CSV table of C-alpha atoms and ligand atoms in Angstrom, one decimal:
chain,number,residue,atom,x,y,z
A,145,MET,CA,115.2,131.9,97.2
A,146,SER,CA,113.6,128.5,96.5
A,147,THR,CA,111.8,127.7,93.2
A,148,THR,CA,108.9,125.5,92.4
A,149,GLN,CA,111.4,122.9,91.2
A,150,ASP,CA,113.0,122.7,94.6
A,151,PHE,CA,109.6,121.7,96.1
A,152,THR,CA,108.8,119.3,93.3
A,153,GLY,CA,109.0,115.5,93.9
A,154,TYR,CA,107.7,112.7,91.7
A,155,THR,CA,105.2,113.5,88.9
A,156,PRO,CA,101.6,113.5,90.3
A,157,THR,CA,99.5,110.4,89.6
A,158,TRP,CA,96.2,112.2,90.4
A,159,CYS,CA,93.5,111.9,87.7
A,160,PRO,CA,94.0,114.5,85.0
A,161,GLY,CA,91.8,117.6,85.8
A,162,CYS,CA,91.5,116.7,89.5
A,163,GLY,CA,91.4,119.7,91.9
A,164,ASN,CA,94.4,118.3,93.8
A,165,HIS,CA,96.8,119.5,91.0
A,166,GLY,CA,95.9,123.1,91.7
A,167,ILE,CA,96.1,122.7,95.5
A,168,GLY,CA,99.6,121.2,95.1
A,169,MET,CA,100.8,124.1,93.0
A,170,ALA,CA,99.2,126.7,95.4
A,171,ILE,CA,101.0,125.1,98.4
A,172,LYS,CA,104.3,125.3,96.6
A,173,THR,CA,103.7,128.9,95.4
A,174,ALA,CA,102.7,130.0,98.9
A,175,LEU,CA,105.8,128.4,100.5
A,176,ILE,CA,108.0,130.1,97.9
A,177,LYS,CA,106.3,133.5,98.5
A,178,LEU,CA,106.9,133.0,102.2
A,179,ASN,CA,110.6,132.3,101.6
A,180,HIS,CA,110.5,128.7,102.8
A,181,ASP,CA,112.7,126.0,101.4
A,182,PRO,CA,112.1,122.3,101.6
A,183,SER,CA,114.2,122.0,104.8
A,184,SER,CA,112.4,124.8,106.7
A,185,LEU,CA,109.2,123.0,107.5
A,186,PHE,CA,107.6,119.7,108.4
A,187,VAL,CA,104.6,118.4,106.5
A,188,VAL,CA,102.3,115.6,107.7
A,189,PHE,CA,100.1,113.9,105.2
A,190,GLY,CA,97.0,112.0,105.9
A,191,ILE,CA,95.8,109.0,103.9
A,192,GLY,CA,93.8,109.5,100.7
A,193,CYS,CA,94.3,111.1,97.3
A,194,SER,CA,95.5,114.3,99.1
A,195,GLY,CA,98.0,112.2,101.1
A,196,ASN,CA,99.6,111.0,97.9
A,197,MET,CA,101.1,114.5,97.7
A,198,SER,CA,103.8,113.2,100.1
A,199,ASP,CA,105.5,111.8,96.9
A,200,PHE,CA,104.9,114.9,94.9
A,201,LEU,CA,106.0,117.6,97.3
A,202,ASN,CA,109.7,117.7,98.3
A,203,ALA,CA,109.9,118.6,102.0
A,204,TYR,CA,110.5,116.9,105.4
A,205,ALA,CA,107.4,114.8,105.5
A,206,ILE,CA,105.6,111.7,106.7
A,207,ASN,CA,102.4,109.9,105.9
A,208,ALA,CA,100.5,109.4,109.1
A,209,LEU,CA,98.1,106.6,109.9
A,210,HIS,CA,94.5,107.3,108.7
A,211,GLY,CA,93.1,110.2,110.6
A,212,ARG,CA,96.3,110.8,112.6
A,213,ALA,CA,98.0,113.6,110.7
A,214,ILE,CA,97.1,116.2,113.3
A,215,PRO,CA,98.5,114.4,116.4
A,216,ASN,CA,101.8,113.7,114.5
A,217,ALA,CA,102.1,117.4,113.6
A,218,ILE,CA,101.4,118.4,117.2
A,219,GLY,CA,104.1,115.9,118.5
A,220,ALA,CA,106.6,117.4,116.0
A,221,LYS,CA,105.6,120.9,117.1
A,222,LEU,CA,106.2,120.1,120.8
A,223,ALA,CA,109.6,118.7,120.0
A,224,ASN,CA,110.6,121.8,117.9
A,225,HIS,CA,108.1,124.6,118.4
A,226,LYS,CA,110.1,127.0,116.2
A,227,MET,CA,109.6,124.8,113.2
A,228,LYS,CA,106.6,125.4,110.8
A,229,ALA,CA,104.3,122.4,110.8
A,230,ILE,CA,101.6,121.8,108.1
A,231,VAL,CA,99.0,119.1,107.8
A,232,VAL,CA,97.7,118.1,104.3
A,233,ALA,CA,94.7,115.8,104.6
A,234,GLY,CA,91.4,115.0,103.0
A,235,ASP,CA,87.9,115.7,104.4
A,236,GLY,CA,87.4,111.9,105.1
A,237,ASP,CA,90.7,111.6,106.9
A,238,CYS,CA,90.6,114.9,108.9
A,239,TYR,CA,86.9,115.2,109.7
A,240,GLY,CA,85.9,111.5,109.7
A,241,GLU,CA,88.7,109.2,111.0
A,242,GLY,CA,90.5,112.1,112.6
A,243,GLY,CA,87.5,114.1,113.7
A,244,ASN,CA,88.3,113.7,117.4
A,245,HIS,CA,91.9,115.0,116.9
A,246,PHE,CA,90.6,117.9,114.8
A,247,ILE,CA,88.2,119.1,117.5
A,248,HIS,CA,90.8,118.9,120.3
A,249,ALA,CA,93.5,120.5,118.2
A,250,CYS,CA,91.2,123.5,117.7
A,251,ARG,CA,90.6,123.7,121.5
A,252,GLY,CA,94.4,123.7,122.1
A,253,ASN,CA,95.0,126.3,119.5
A,254,PHE,CA,98.1,124.4,118.5
A,255,ASP,CA,100.3,126.4,116.1
A,256,ILE,CA,99.8,124.2,113.1
A,257,THR,CA,98.2,124.9,109.6
A,258,VAL,CA,95.7,122.3,108.5
A,259,ILE,CA,95.0,122.3,104.8
A,260,VAL,CA,92.0,120.1,103.9
A,261,HIS,CA,91.2,118.9,100.4
A,262,ASP,CA,87.4,118.8,100.7
A,263,ASN,CA,86.0,116.8,97.8
A,264,ARG,CA,83.1,115.2,99.8
A,265,VAL,CA,84.1,111.6,98.9
A,266,TYR,CA,86.8,109.1,99.7
A,267,GLY,CA,88.4,109.3,96.2
A,268,LEU,CA,91.3,106.9,96.8
A,269,THR,CA,88.9,104.0,97.7
A,270,THR,CA,86.7,104.8,94.7
A,271,GLY,CA,84.1,107.3,95.9
A,272,GLN,CA,82.4,106.4,99.1
A,273,ALA,CA,80.6,109.3,100.8
A,274,ALA,CA,82.7,111.4,103.2
A,275,PRO,CA,81.5,113.4,106.2
A,276,THR,CA,81.1,116.7,104.2
A,277,ALA,CA,78.9,115.0,101.6
A,278,GLU,CA,75.5,116.6,101.4
A,279,LYS,CA,72.5,114.9,103.1
A,280,GLY,CA,70.8,112.6,100.5
A,281,TYR,CA,74.1,112.2,98.5
A,282,LYS,CA,74.1,108.8,96.7
A,283,SER,CA,77.4,106.8,96.5
A,284,LYS,CA,78.5,103.2,96.5
A,285,SER,CA,78.4,103.2,100.3
A,286,THR,CA,75.1,105.1,100.5
A,287,PRO,CA,73.0,103.9,97.5
A,288,PHE,CA,69.8,105.3,99.0
A,289,GLY,CA,71.3,108.6,100.0
A,290,ILE,CA,73.0,109.8,103.2
A,291,ILE,CA,70.7,110.0,106.1
A,292,GLU,CA,73.0,112.2,108.3
A,293,GLU,CA,73.5,116.0,108.0
A,294,CYS,CA,76.8,116.9,106.5
A,295,PHE,CA,79.7,117.8,108.8
A,296,ASN,CA,80.3,121.6,108.9
A,297,PRO,CA,84.1,122.0,109.4
A,298,LEU,CA,84.1,125.8,109.5
A,299,ALA,CA,81.4,126.0,112.2
A,300,ALA,CA,83.1,123.2,114.2
A,301,ALA,CA,86.5,124.9,114.0
A,302,ILE,CA,85.2,128.3,115.0
A,303,SER,CA,83.1,126.9,117.9
A,304,GLN,CA,85.9,124.7,119.2
A,305,GLY,CA,88.6,127.4,119.5
A,306,ALA,CA,90.5,127.5,116.2
A,307,THR,CA,91.9,131.0,115.7
A,308,PHE,CA,92.1,131.1,111.9
A,309,VAL,CA,89.3,129.6,109.8
A,310,ALA,CA,89.2,130.0,106.0
A,311,GLN,CA,87.8,128.5,102.9
A,312,THR,CA,88.9,128.6,99.4
A,313,PHE,CA,88.3,126.9,96.0
A,314,SER,CA,90.8,124.8,94.1
A,315,GLY,CA,89.7,126.4,90.8
A,316,ASP,CA,91.0,129.8,91.9
A,317,MET,CA,94.8,129.6,92.1
A,318,ASN,CA,95.4,133.2,93.2
A,319,HIS,CA,92.8,133.1,96.0
A,320,MET,CA,94.0,129.7,97.2
A,321,THR,CA,97.6,130.8,97.3
A,322,LYS,CA,96.9,134.0,99.3
A,323,ILE,CA,94.7,132.1,101.8
A,324,ILE,CA,97.4,129.4,102.3
A,325,GLN,CA,100.0,132.1,102.8
A,326,LYS,CA,97.8,133.8,105.5
A,327,GLY,CA,97.1,130.5,107.2
A,328,ILE,CA,100.8,129.6,107.4
A,329,LEU,CA,101.7,133.0,108.8
A,330,HIS,CA,99.0,132.8,111.5
A,331,LYS,CA,100.3,132.0,115.0
A,332,GLY,CA,97.8,129.4,116.3
A,333,PHE,CA,95.6,126.7,114.8
A,334,SER,CA,94.7,127.6,111.3
A,335,LEU,CA,92.2,125.6,109.2
A,336,ILE,CA,92.0,126.1,105.4
A,337,ASN,CA,89.1,124.1,103.9
A,338,ILE,CA,89.6,123.8,100.2
A,339,LEU,CA,86.6,123.0,98.0
A,340,GLN,CA,88.1,120.5,95.6
A,341,PRO,CA,86.2,118.7,92.9
A,342,CYS,CA,86.9,115.0,92.6
A,343,ILE,CA,86.1,114.8,88.9
A,344,THR,CA,86.1,111.0,88.8
A,345,PHE,CA,83.8,110.0,91.7
A,346,ASN,CA,81.8,113.1,92.6
A,347,LYS,CA,79.6,114.2,89.7
A,348,ILE,CA,77.6,116.7,91.8
A,349,ASN,CA,80.2,119.0,93.4
A,350,THR,CA,82.0,119.9,90.2
A,351,PHE,CA,84.1,122.9,89.2
A,352,LYS,CA,80.9,124.3,87.6
A,353,PHE,CA,78.9,123.7,90.8
A,354,TYR,CA,81.4,125.6,92.9
A,355,LEU,CA,81.7,128.5,90.5
A,356,LYS,CA,78.0,128.9,90.6
A,357,ASN,CA,77.5,128.4,94.3
A,358,SER,CA,80.4,130.1,95.9
A,359,TYR,CA,81.3,133.8,96.5
A,360,LYS,CA,84.2,135.8,97.9
A,361,LEU,CA,83.7,137.6,101.2
A,362,SER,CA,83.7,141.4,100.7
A,363,GLU,CA,86.7,143.5,101.6
A,364,LYS,CA,84.5,145.1,104.3
A,365,TYR,CA,84.0,141.7,106.0
A,366,ASN,CA,85.4,141.7,109.6
A,367,PRO,CA,86.9,138.3,110.4
A,368,LYS,CA,87.3,139.2,114.1
A,369,ASP,CA,83.5,139.1,114.6
A,370,LYS,CA,82.9,135.6,115.8
A,371,ASN,CA,79.1,135.7,115.6
A,372,LYS,CA,79.3,136.9,112.0
A,373,ALA,CA,81.9,134.1,111.3
A,374,MET,CA,79.5,131.5,112.6
A,375,GLU,CA,76.7,133.0,110.5
A,376,LYS,CA,78.9,132.7,107.4
A,377,ALA,CA,80.0,129.2,108.3
A,378,ASN,CA,76.4,128.1,108.6
A,379,GLU,CA,75.6,129.3,105.1
A,380,LEU,CA,76.9,125.8,104.1
A,381,ASN,CA,73.4,124.6,105.0
A,382,SER,CA,71.9,126.7,102.3
A,383,ILE,CA,74.6,125.6,99.7
A,384,LYS,CA,76.3,128.9,99.5
A,385,PHE,CA,80.0,128.6,100.0
A,386,PRO,CA,81.8,131.7,101.4
A,387,LEU,CA,85.4,132.0,100.3
A,388,GLY,CA,88.0,133.9,102.3
A,389,VAL,CA,89.1,134.2,105.9
A,390,LEU,CA,85.9,133.7,107.9
A,391,TYR,CA,87.4,134.0,111.4
A,392,LYS,CA,90.7,135.3,112.8
A,393,GLU,CA,91.7,135.9,116.4
A,394,ASN,CA,95.1,137.4,116.9
A,395,ASN,CA,95.7,137.6,120.6
A,396,ARG,CA,95.1,134.1,122.0
A,397,LYS,CA,98.2,132.2,123.2
A,398,ASN,CA,98.9,128.9,121.4
A,399,TYR,CA,99.4,125.7,123.3
A,400,CYS,CA,103.2,125.9,123.3
A,401,ASP,CA,103.1,129.4,124.8
A,402,TYR,CA,101.9,127.9,128.1
A,403,LEU,CA,104.7,125.4,128.5
A,404,PRO,CA,107.6,126.6,130.7
A,405,GLN,CA,109.8,123.8,129.3
A,406,LEU,CA,109.7,125.5,125.9
A,407,LYS,CA,110.4,129.0,127.2
A,408,ASN,CA,114.1,129.2,126.6
A,409,ASN,CA,114.8,126.6,123.9
A,410,VAL,CA,113.3,124.0,121.7
A,411,LEU,CA,112.9,120.6,123.3
A,412,ILE,CA,115.1,118.7,120.9
A,413,LYS,CA,118.0,121.0,122.0
A,414,ASN,CA,117.6,119.7,125.6
A,415,LYS,CA,120.1,116.8,125.8
A,416,LYS,CA,117.8,115.0,128.2
A,417,PHE,CA,115.0,114.8,125.7
A,418,SER,CA,117.1,113.9,122.7
A,419,ASP,CA,119.0,111.1,124.4
A,420,CYS,CA,116.8,108.1,125.3
A,421,LYS,CA,119.3,106.7,127.8
A,422,LEU,CA,119.2,109.9,129.9
A,423,LEU,CA,115.5,110.1,129.7
A,424,LEU,CA,115.0,106.6,130.9
A,425,GLN,CA,117.2,107.1,133.9
A,426,ASP,CA,114.3,108.9,135.5
A,427,PHE,CA,112.3,105.7,135.4
A,428,SER,CA,115.0,103.3,136.5
B,594,SF4,FE1,91.3,113.4,92.3
B,594,SF4,FE2,89.1,112.0,92.7
B,594,SF4,FE3,91.0,111.1,91.0
B,594,SF4,FE4,91.4,111.2,93.7
B,594,SF4,S1,89.9,109.9,92.6
B,594,SF4,S2,92.9,111.8,92.1
B,594,SF4,S3,90.3,113.0,94.3
B,594,SF4,S4,89.8,113.0,90.8
């Protein structure tokens, strides 16, 4: 069985006290609890403070172009659909630059787990407002306050076809670890939006703010009820943050299930697809 040490890369350079530290530890713990080791999964990182985790987490991993983590994970999944593929990105990267990919990955119900560090700012570039920042939020890039409504990732994912949609908080290690485990185990597109304070550039959405304004879904809550899930997702507009699995659909096929080419084996085991010369013969 792997240990935290096996998944540990370089020492994190995140600001002391940043919510990213907790998320990094929760991901490692969840992977260990699920009996993964660094060679049993593929992780695609976006660009941003969250993407810096590519140096701190020991696994097969790449840093994608800004906003392009999801299509890289989908490509890897098509090449080897038996491999677990995880995306770790920030709210700016995933919902801003990569918003189009995010929506269409939900539609395809691709079997990948997308973990989003939602701190409502672009922390790496010193605090510009990100898509999930609240209307009116003032930052270096929006000195008079944001005019647009904030992007609602939970409602977008549920409405566009994601089959597992959850939210958790980087100040609650146990909850976060359990939700990440559930998301990784899900067959289909899973979104885990993690409320993560950026202590350096976001002085509004702090640990204290989330402790005061979030609540855990009750044990009686039924995540199979799509209308209820949308209702919960829309509570974002009244600044109440539900924590837990908002939506889960078990019986929908994922994208790879529809491909006859993947029925008997993974694509990379097919000599034609792993040898460029053989592949190009078809076009000569
Ligand atoms: Fe964390 Fe913000 Fe520092 Fe980035 S800038 S490491 S998000 S506290």
